Amino acid sequence: MTKEEELQFLEIIKETIIPYAQNMSDEQIKNLIETVQKQNPNLPFGFGNMLLEQIRLLKQSQ
């Protein structure tokens, strides 16, 4: 990913996921990501882990 793509990705997470994730436990978020990964085998390897880490960081910063 380019730096611009990374910034855009973070903005999308902030706008779409963080409002829901604020009211969820870490375990709930992890389970949801695992379910989505199972339903979408075409996602790149490691995408779920990267998304979980970004959600954790953004949740803590807000």
N, CA, C and O atoms as a GROMACS GRO file, in nm:
protein
  248
    1MET      N    1   0.083  -0.118   0.000
    1MET     CA    2   0.000   0.000   0.000
    1MET      C    3   0.088   0.125   0.000
    1MET      O    4   0.192   0.130   0.066
    2THR      N    5   0.043   0.223  -0.074
    2THR     CA    6   0.112   0.351  -0.069
    2THR      C    7   0.069   0.425   0.057
    2THR      O    8  -0.027   0.386   0.123
    3LYS      N    9   0.140   0.529   0.091
    3LYS     CA   10   0.108   0.607   0.210
    3LYS      C   11  -0.033   0.667   0.198
    3LYS      O   12  -0.108   0.671   0.296
    4GLU      N   13  -0.068   0.712   0.080
    4GLU     CA   14  -0.202   0.768   0.056
    4GLU      C   15  -0.310   0.662   0.076
    4GLU      O   16  -0.415   0.690   0.134
    5GLU      N   17  -0.285   0.541   0.029
    5GLU     CA   18  -0.381   0.431   0.047
    5GLU      C   19  -0.396   0.394   0.194
    5GLU      O   20  -0.506   0.365   0.240
    6GLU      N   21  -0.285   0.396   0.267
    6GLU     CA   22  -0.290   0.367   0.411
    6GLU      C   23  -0.375   0.470   0.484
    6GLU      O   24  -0.458   0.434   0.568
    7LEU      N   25  -0.355   0.597   0.453
    7LEU     CA   26  -0.432   0.703   0.516
    7LEU      C   27  -0.581   0.690   0.483
    7LEU      O   28  -0.667   0.710   0.569
    8GLN      N   29  -0.610   0.658   0.358
    8GLN     CA   30  -0.749   0.640   0.317
    8GLN      C   31  -0.811   0.521   0.390
    8GLN      O   32  -0.925   0.528   0.435
    9PHE      N   33  -0.736   0.414   0.403
    9PHE     CA   34  -0.782   0.294   0.474
    9PHE      C   35  -0.814   0.327   0.620
    9PHE      O   36  -0.917   0.284   0.672
   10LEU      N   37  -0.726   0.402   0.685
   10LEU     CA   38  -0.748   0.441   0.825
   10LEU      C   39  -0.872   0.529   0.839
   10LEU      O   40  -0.948   0.515   0.935
   11GLU      N   41  -0.893   0.619   0.745
   11GLU     CA   42  -1.011   0.704   0.748
   11GLU      C   43  -1.139   0.621   0.735
   11GLU      O   44  -1.238   0.648   0.802
   12ILE      N   45  -1.136   0.522   0.648
   12ILE     CA   46  -1.253   0.436   0.630
   12ILE      C   47  -1.281   0.358   0.758
   12ILE      O   48  -1.397   0.343   0.798
   13ILE      N   49  -1.177   0.309   0.822
   13ILE     CA   50  -1.195   0.239   0.950
   13ILE      C   51  -1.256   0.332   1.053
   13ILE      O   52  -1.350   0.295   1.123
   14LYS      N   53  -1.204   0.455   1.062
   14LYS     CA   54  -1.254   0.552   1.158
   14LYS      C   55  -1.402   0.582   1.135
   14LYS      O   56  -1.479   0.593   1.230
   15GLU      N   57  -1.440   0.596   1.009
   15GLU     CA   58  -1.577   0.634   0.976
   15GLU      C   59  -1.676   0.520   0.987
   15GLU      O   60  -1.791   0.541   1.025
   16THR      N   61  -1.634   0.399   0.954
   16THR     CA   62  -1.730   0.289   0.943
   16THR      C   63  -1.724   0.187   1.054
   16THR      O   64  -1.827   0.132   1.092
   17ILE      N   65  -1.607   0.160   1.108
   17ILE     CA   66  -1.593   0.052   1.206
   17ILE      C   67  -1.585   0.103   1.348
   17ILE      O   68  -1.649   0.047   1.438
   18ILE      N   69  -1.509   0.208   1.371
   18ILE     CA   70  -1.486   0.257   1.508
   18ILE      C   71  -1.616   0.294   1.581
   18ILE      O   72  -1.626   0.265   1.700
   19PRO      N   73  -1.714   0.356   1.516
   19PRO     CA   74  -1.837   0.385   1.591
   19PRO      C   75  -1.902   0.260   1.652
   19PRO      O   76  -1.961   0.267   1.760
   20TYR      N   77  -1.890   0.148   1.586
   20TYR     CA   78  -1.945   0.022   1.638
   20TYR      C   79  -1.847  -0.043   1.737
   20TYR      O   80  -1.887  -0.096   1.840
   21ALA      N   81  -1.719  -0.038   1.703
   21ALA     CA   82  -1.617  -0.103   1.785
   21ALA      C   83  -1.604  -0.039   1.923
   21ALA      O   84  -1.563  -0.106   2.018
   22GLN      N   85  -1.638   0.087   1.935
   22GLN     CA   86  -1.628   0.155   2.065
   22GLN      C   87  -1.713   0.085   2.171
   22GLN      O   88  -1.679   0.087   2.289
   23ASN      N   89  -1.822   0.024   2.129
   23ASN     CA   90  -1.913  -0.041   2.223
   23ASN      C   91  -1.894  -0.192   2.229
   23ASN      O   92  -1.977  -0.264   2.286
   24MET      N   93  -1.785  -0.241   2.172
   24MET     CA   94  -1.759  -0.384   2.169
   24MET      C   95  -1.631  -0.415   2.247
   24MET      O   96  -1.540  -0.333   2.255
   25SER      N   97  -1.628  -0.535   2.305
   25SER     CA   98  -1.505  -0.579   2.372
   25SER      C   99  -1.405  -0.624   2.267
   25SER      O  100  -1.440  -0.647   2.151
   26ASP      N  101  -1.281  -0.636   2.309
   26ASP     CA  102  -1.176  -0.682   2.219
   26ASP      C  103  -1.209  -0.822   2.165
   26ASP      O  104  -1.186  -0.852   2.048
   27GLU      N  105  -1.262  -0.906   2.251
   27GLU     CA  106  -1.297  -1.043   2.211
   27GLU      C  107  -1.409  -1.043   2.108
   27GLU      O  108  -1.407  -1.122   2.014
   28GLN      N  109  -1.506  -0.956   2.124
   28GLN     CA  110  -1.616  -0.947   2.027
   28GLN      C  111  -1.565  -0.902   1.890
   28GLN      O  112  -1.606  -0.955   1.787
   29ILE      N  113  -1.477  -0.805   1.891
   29ILE     CA  114  -1.419  -0.757   1.764
   29ILE      C  115  -1.340  -0.868   1.698
   29ILE      O  116  -1.353  -0.890   1.577
   30LYS      N  117  -1.259  -0.938   1.775
   30LYS     CA  118  -1.177  -1.047   1.722
   30LYS      C  119  -1.266  -1.157   1.662
   30LYS      O  120  -1.237  -1.207   1.553
   31ASN      N  121  -1.372  -1.194   1.731
   31ASN     CA  122  -1.463  -1.297   1.680
   31ASN      C  123  -1.531  -1.252   1.552
   31ASN      O  124  -1.549  -1.332   1.460
   32LEU      N  125  -1.570  -1.126   1.545
   32LEU     CA  126  -1.634  -1.074   1.425
   32LEU      C  127  -1.538  -1.078   1.305
   32LEU      O  128  -1.576  -1.118   1.195
   33ILE      N  129  -1.414  -1.037   1.328
   33ILE     CA  130  -1.315  -1.040   1.220
   33ILE      C  131  -1.290  -1.183   1.175
   33ILE      O  132  -1.279  -1.208   1.055
   34GLU      N  133  -1.280  -1.276   1.267
   34GLU     CA  134  -1.259  -1.418   1.231
   34GLU      C  135  -1.376  -1.470   1.149
   34GLU      O  136  -1.355  -1.544   1.053
   35THR      N  137  -1.498  -1.433   1.185
   35THR     CA  138  -1.616  -1.477   1.109
   35THR      C  139  -1.612  -1.421   0.967
   35THR      O  140  -1.640  -1.493   0.871
   36VAL      N  141  -1.578  -1.295   0.954
   36VAL     CA  142  -1.570  -1.233   0.822
   36VAL      C  143  -1.462  -1.299   0.738
   36VAL      O  144  -1.480  -1.320   0.619
   37GLN      N  145  -1.349  -1.331   0.800
   37GLN     CA  146  -1.242  -1.398   0.726
   37GLN      C  147  -1.286  -1.535   0.676
   37GLN      O  148  -1.255  -1.572   0.563
   38LYS      N  149  -1.358  -1.608   0.757
   38LYS     CA  150  -1.405  -1.741   0.717
   38LYS      C  151  -1.503  -1.732   0.601
   38LYS      O  152  -1.506  -1.818   0.514
   39GLN      N  153  -1.584  -1.626   0.601
   39GLN     CA  154  -1.684  -1.608   0.496
   39GLN      C  155  -1.625  -1.549   0.368
   39GLN      O  156  -1.689  -1.551   0.263
   40ASN      N  157  -1.503  -1.497   0.376
   40ASN     CA  158  -1.438  -1.434   0.262
   40ASN      C  159  -1.296  -1.487   0.247
   40ASN      O  160  -1.201  -1.418   0.281
   41PRO      N  161  -1.281  -1.608   0.196
   41PRO     CA  162  -1.148  -1.668   0.186
   41PRO      C  163  -1.053  -1.595   0.090
   41PRO      O  164  -0.933  -1.622   0.088
   42ASN      N  165  -1.107  -1.502   0.010
   42ASN     CA  166  -1.022  -1.430  -0.084
   42ASN      C  167  -0.949  -1.311  -0.021
   42ASN      O  168  -0.870  -1.244  -0.088
   43LEU      N  169  -0.974  -1.284   0.108
   43LEU     CA  170  -0.902  -1.177   0.175
   43LEU      C  171  -0.755  -1.216   0.189
   43LEU      O  172  -0.723  -1.332   0.211
   44PRO      N  173  -0.665  -1.118   0.177
   44PRO     CA  174  -0.522  -1.149   0.188
   44PRO      C  175  -0.486  -1.205   0.325
   44PRO      O  176  -0.547  -1.171   0.426
   45PHE      N  177  -0.386  -1.292   0.326
   45PHE     CA  178  -0.337  -1.350   0.450
   45PHE      C  179  -0.289  -1.237   0.541
   45PHE      O  180  -0.215  -1.149   0.497
   46GLY      N  181  -0.330  -1.240   0.666
   46GLY     CA  182  -0.287  -1.141   0.763
   46GLY      C  183  -0.374  -1.016   0.768
   46GLY      O  184  -0.353  -0.930   0.853
   47PHE      N  185  -0.472  -1.006   0.679
   47PHE     CA  186  -0.557  -0.888   0.676
   47PHE      C  187  -0.634  -0.871   0.807
   47PHE      O  188  -0.643  -0.760   0.859
   48GLY      N  189  -0.688  -0.978   0.859
   48GLY     CA  190  -0.765  -0.973   0.983
   48GLY      C  191  -0.681  -0.925   1.100
   48GLY      O  192  -0.727  -0.843   1.180
   49ASN      N  193  -0.559  -0.976   1.111
   49ASN     CA  194  -0.470  -0.934   1.220
   49ASN      C  195  -0.435  -0.787   1.209
   49ASN      O  196  -0.433  -0.715   1.309
   50MET      N  197  -0.408  -0.741   1.087
   50MET     CA  198  -0.375  -0.602   1.065
   50MET      C  199  -0.495  -0.514   1.098
   50MET      O  200  -0.479  -0.409   1.161
   51LEU      N  201  -0.614  -0.555   1.058
   51LEU     CA  202  -0.735  -0.478   1.086
   51LEU      C  203  -0.761  -0.472   1.236
   51LEU      O  204  -0.795  -0.366   1.289
   52LEU      N  205  -0.744  -0.583   1.305
   52LEU     CA  206  -0.764  -0.586   1.449
   52LEU      C  207  -0.669  -0.490   1.520
   52LEU      O  208  -0.710  -0.418   1.611
   53GLU      N  209  -0.544  -0.489   1.480
   53GLU     CA  210  -0.446  -0.398   1.542
   53GLU      C  211  -0.482  -0.252   1.516
   53GLU      O  212  -0.471  -0.169   1.606
   54GLN      N  213  -0.525  -0.222   1.395
   54GLN     CA  214  -0.564  -0.084   1.364
   54GLN      C  215  -0.685  -0.042   1.446
   54GLN      O  216  -0.691   0.071   1.495
   55ILE      N  217  -0.781  -0.131   1.460
   55ILE     CA  218  -0.900  -0.101   1.541
   55ILE      C  219  -0.861  -0.076   1.686
   55ILE      O  220  -0.909   0.018   1.748
   56ARG      N  221  -0.774  -0.160   1.739
   56ARG     CA  222  -0.728  -0.142   1.878
   56ARG      C  223  -0.662  -0.006   1.896
   56ARG      O  224  -0.692   0.066   1.992
   57LEU      N  225  -0.573   0.030   1.804
   57LEU     CA  226  -0.503   0.157   1.814
   57LEU      C  227  -0.598   0.275   1.802
   57LEU      O  228  -0.588   0.370   1.879
   58LEU      N  229  -0.689   0.268   1.708
   58LEU     CA  230  -0.783   0.378   1.690
   58LEU      C  231  -0.880   0.389   1.807
   58LEU      O  232  -0.919   0.499   1.846
   59LYS      N  233  -0.920   0.275   1.861
   59LYS     CA  234  -1.010   0.276   1.976
   59LYS      C  235  -0.943   0.343   2.097
   59LYS      O  236  -1.005   0.421   2.168
   60GLN      N  237  -0.817   0.312   2.118
   60GLN     CA  238  -0.744   0.368   2.232
   60GLN      C  239  -0.721   0.519   2.216
   60GLN      O  240  -0.717   0.592   2.315
   61SER      N  241  -0.705   0.563   2.093
   61SER     CA  242  -0.674   0.704   2.069
   61SER      C  243  -0.797   0.794   2.078
   61SER      O  244  -0.785   0.917   2.080
   62GLN      N  245  -0.914   0.734   2.083
   62GLN     CA  246  -1.036   0.816   2.087
   62GLN      C  247  -1.094   0.825   2.223
   62GLN      O  248  -1.197   0.891   2.242
   0.00000   0.00000   0.00000
